[in-house]
Amino acid sequence: MVSLPEELQAREAAARQRVEELQAEAAELAVRLERARADLSRLEITRETVAQVLAELSAAEAAPEVPARDEPETGEASAPHGIGVMAVPPWREGLITQVLPDVYRDIVEIVADAPGPLQAKQIVPRIGLEATTAKIEGTRGKLKRLVERGWLDENAPGRFTLARHGPGADRVNSR
C-alpha cells in the first residue's frame, strides 16, 4: 500500500508536468497569435492603400483642371471628403494647412515644430496613437503621401522635415 505523502507527491509531480505542458502550448499559441495579428495588420494597410490609390486614380481621371488660386477662400472646407476626392492636395503657394484632413494637418504641424527630422515612430504617439507596427506603418504612408504632394521632405530615408517651400518654411529655413 502506498503512503499518503507518496501519493500526494506523485499527484503533485503529475500536476506540475501538466502545468508545464500547458505553458508550452500557451507560449506557442501566443507566437501564432502575434503572427496572425501581423498578417492582419499588413492586410488592413494594403487594403486601405489600394482603396486610396484607386480613389486618387479615379479622381485624377474625373477631375477637370482647376487653375491655382493665390488665396484660399475663407469658406473652404478644411478637409474634402468622399470617394474620388483627393484628400491631400498638392502644396502650392498660398495653400494653408487647414485644407488638409485633421491627421495630416497634425502631422505637418508636429514636423514643423520639431527641431530636426522625425521618424514615423516618433510622430505616432504625438498624434495620439498607440505605437504599434500597424499605426507606425499607416503614419509612414501618410508621411510619404505628404512628401509626394510637396508638404514634407524626406532628405534621408525615413526622416521627415517640413518642405523648404511649404507652410512655415521660414521657421525651417531660419534654423
Short mmCIF file of C-alpha atoms in Angstrom, two decimals:
data_model
loop_
_atom_site.label_atom_id
_atom_site.label_comp_id
_atom_site.label_asym_id
_atom_site.label_seq_id
_atom_site.Cartn_x
_atom_site.Cartn_y
_atom_site.Cartn_z
CA MET A 1 0.00 0.00 0.00
CA VAL A 2 1.21 3.49 -0.93
CA SER A 3 1.51 6.04 1.84
CA LEU A 4 -0.50 9.26 1.72
CA PRO A 5 2.61 11.52 1.42
CA GLU A 6 3.90 9.41 -1.51
CA GLU A 7 0.50 9.62 -3.26
CA LEU A 8 0.35 13.40 -2.80
CA GLN A 9 3.90 13.72 -4.11
CA ALA A 10 3.03 11.67 -7.22
CA ARG A 11 -0.09 13.77 -7.86
CA GLU A 12 1.89 16.99 -7.39
CA ALA A 13 4.50 15.83 -9.93
CA ALA A 14 1.74 14.95 -12.44
CA ALA A 15 0.07 18.34 -11.93
CA ARG A 16 3.41 20.14 -12.31
CA GLN A 17 4.05 18.28 -15.59
CA ARG A 18 0.57 19.23 -16.88
CA VAL A 19 1.16 22.89 -15.98
CA GLU A 20 4.46 22.87 -17.88
CA GLU A 21 2.79 21.28 -20.92
CA LEU A 22 0.00 23.89 -20.88
CA GLN A 23 2.53 26.72 -20.50
CA ALA A 24 4.39 25.45 -23.57
CA GLU A 25 1.10 25.30 -25.51
CA ALA A 26 0.21 28.83 -24.37
CA ALA A 27 3.61 30.13 -25.50
CA GLU A 28 3.15 28.51 -28.92
CA LEU A 29 -0.35 29.99 -29.20
CA ALA A 30 0.99 33.43 -28.26
CA VAL A 31 3.56 33.22 -31.07
CA ARG A 32 0.90 32.10 -33.56
CA LEU A 33 -1.44 34.87 -32.39
CA GLU A 34 1.25 37.52 -32.87
CA ARG A 35 1.97 36.23 -36.40
CA ALA A 36 -1.75 36.30 -37.24
CA ARG A 37 -2.04 39.86 -35.89
CA ALA A 38 0.93 40.95 -38.01
CA ASP A 39 -0.64 39.35 -41.10
CA LEU A 40 -3.95 41.07 -40.36
CA SER A 41 -2.22 44.42 -39.90
CA ARG A 42 -0.39 44.13 -43.23
CA LEU A 43 -3.63 43.17 -45.00
CA GLU A 44 -5.52 46.10 -43.45
CA ILE A 45 -2.81 48.55 -44.50
CA THR A 46 -2.70 47.05 -48.00
CA ARG A 47 -6.49 47.25 -48.39
CA GLU A 48 -6.55 50.88 -47.21
CA THR A 49 -3.67 51.80 -49.51
CA VAL A 50 -5.28 50.13 -52.54
CA ALA A 51 -8.62 51.84 -51.83
CA GLN A 52 -6.88 55.19 -51.54
CA VAL A 53 -4.82 54.71 -54.71
CA LEU A 54 -7.94 53.69 -56.65
CA ALA A 55 -9.82 56.72 -55.33
CA GLU A 56 -6.95 59.03 -56.27
CA LEU A 57 -6.69 57.50 -59.75
CA SER A 58 -10.39 57.89 -60.38
CA ALA A 59 -10.26 61.46 -59.05
CA ALA A 60 -7.33 62.27 -61.33
CA GLU A 61 -9.22 60.90 -64.35
CA ALA A 62 -12.51 62.63 -63.50
CA ALA A 63 -11.26 65.95 -62.10
CA PRO A 64 -11.12 68.87 -64.55
CA GLU A 65 -8.07 71.12 -64.47
CA VAL A 66 -8.68 73.90 -61.95
CA PRO A 67 -6.42 76.93 -62.12
CA ALA A 68 -4.43 77.59 -58.96
CA ARG A 69 -5.72 80.38 -56.75
CA ASP A 70 -3.49 82.82 -54.98
CA GLU A 71 -5.62 82.93 -51.85
CA PRO A 72 -7.79 80.14 -50.45
CA GLU A 73 -11.41 81.09 -49.92
CA THR A 74 -12.34 81.58 -46.29
CA GLY A 75 -15.47 79.44 -46.65
CA GLU A 76 -13.48 76.46 -47.92
CA ALA A 77 -13.98 73.17 -46.10
CA SER A 78 -10.94 72.15 -44.09
CA ALA A 79 -10.93 68.61 -45.47
CA PRO A 80 -12.67 67.29 -48.56
CA HIS A 81 -14.49 64.02 -48.00
CA GLY A 82 -15.78 61.26 -50.23
CA ILE A 83 -14.68 58.67 -52.72
CA GLY A 84 -12.73 60.07 -55.63
CA VAL A 85 -11.71 63.21 -53.78
CA MET A 86 -8.01 63.88 -53.29
CA ALA A 87 -7.80 64.32 -49.51
CA VAL A 88 -4.23 65.66 -49.57
CA PRO A 89 -3.93 68.31 -52.27
CA PRO A 90 -0.53 69.10 -53.77
CA TRP A 91 1.13 72.02 -52.00
CA ARG A 92 1.20 75.32 -53.85
CA GLU A 93 1.99 78.89 -52.88
CA GLY A 94 -0.72 80.36 -50.66
CA LEU A 95 -2.19 76.99 -49.65
CA ILE A 96 -2.53 76.64 -45.88
CA THR A 97 -2.52 73.50 -43.71
CA GLN A 98 -6.22 73.99 -42.92
CA VAL A 99 -7.05 72.37 -46.30
CA LEU A 100 -5.56 69.09 -45.04
CA PRO A 101 -7.55 66.42 -43.20
CA ASP A 102 -7.07 66.66 -39.43
CA VAL A 103 -4.49 63.87 -39.04
CA TYR A 104 -2.38 65.18 -41.96
CA ARG A 105 -2.56 68.71 -40.57
CA ASP A 106 -1.47 67.40 -37.14
CA ILE A 107 1.47 65.57 -38.75
CA VAL A 108 2.60 68.67 -40.68
CA GLU A 109 2.35 70.81 -37.52
CA ILE A 110 4.33 68.27 -35.45
CA VAL A 111 7.06 68.09 -38.11
CA ALA A 112 7.09 71.92 -38.39
CA ASP A 113 7.57 72.29 -34.62
CA ALA A 114 10.33 69.67 -34.40
CA PRO A 115 13.95 70.83 -34.04
CA GLY A 116 15.08 68.28 -36.63
CA PRO A 117 13.93 65.42 -38.85
CA LEU A 118 11.40 63.00 -37.35
CA GLN A 119 10.67 59.32 -37.96
CA ALA A 120 7.17 57.85 -38.17
CA LYS A 121 7.65 56.07 -34.84
CA GLN A 122 8.32 59.46 -33.18
CA ILE A 123 5.21 61.04 -34.69
CA VAL A 124 2.70 58.28 -33.84
CA PRO A 125 2.50 58.98 -30.08
CA ARG A 126 2.39 62.73 -30.72
CA ILE A 127 -0.80 62.35 -32.78
CA GLY A 128 -2.37 60.28 -30.03
CA LEU A 129 -1.95 56.77 -31.43
CA GLU A 130 -0.55 53.65 -29.81
CA ALA A 131 2.96 52.90 -31.12
CA THR A 132 2.09 49.59 -32.80
CA THR A 133 3.56 48.39 -36.07
CA ALA A 134 0.26 48.97 -37.87
CA LYS A 135 -0.05 52.56 -36.64
CA ILE A 136 3.59 53.34 -37.45
CA GLU A 137 3.26 51.91 -40.97
CA GLY A 138 -0.01 53.78 -41.52
CA THR A 139 1.62 57.02 -40.39
CA ARG A 140 4.64 56.32 -42.59
CA GLY A 141 2.25 56.04 -45.54
CA LYS A 142 0.74 59.41 -44.66
CA LEU A 143 4.22 60.94 -44.36
CA LYS A 144 5.17 59.56 -47.79
CA ARG A 145 1.95 60.98 -49.25
CA LEU A 146 2.77 64.40 -47.76
CA VAL A 147 6.23 64.16 -49.35
CA GLU A 148 4.71 63.23 -52.74
CA ARG A 149 2.36 66.21 -52.54
CA GLY A 150 5.12 68.66 -51.57
CA TRP A 151 4.17 69.35 -47.94
CA LEU A 152 7.16 67.49 -46.43
CA ASP A 153 10.67 66.46 -47.48
CA GLU A 154 12.42 63.15 -46.84
CA ASN A 155 16.10 64.09 -47.14
CA ALA A 156 17.24 60.82 -45.52
CA PRO A 157 15.28 57.56 -45.69
CA GLY A 158 12.55 57.56 -43.04
CA ARG A 159 13.50 61.04 -41.73
CA PHE A 160 10.89 63.71 -42.47
CA THR A 161 11.14 67.50 -42.35
CA LEU A 162 8.95 70.35 -43.48
CA ALA A 163 9.37 71.12 -47.19
CA ARG A 164 11.59 74.14 -47.77
CA HIS A 165 8.85 75.85 -49.75
CA GLY A 166 5.94 74.56 -47.64
CA PRO A 167 3.89 76.03 -44.81
CA GLY A 168 6.09 77.54 -42.12
CA ALA A 169 9.22 77.11 -44.25
CA ASP A 170 10.53 80.38 -42.86
CA ARG A 171 10.76 78.60 -39.45
CA VAL A 172 12.72 75.74 -41.01
CA ASN A 173 14.98 77.98 -43.08
CA SER A 174 15.75 80.22 -40.10
CA ARG A 175 17.09 77.29 -38.01
#
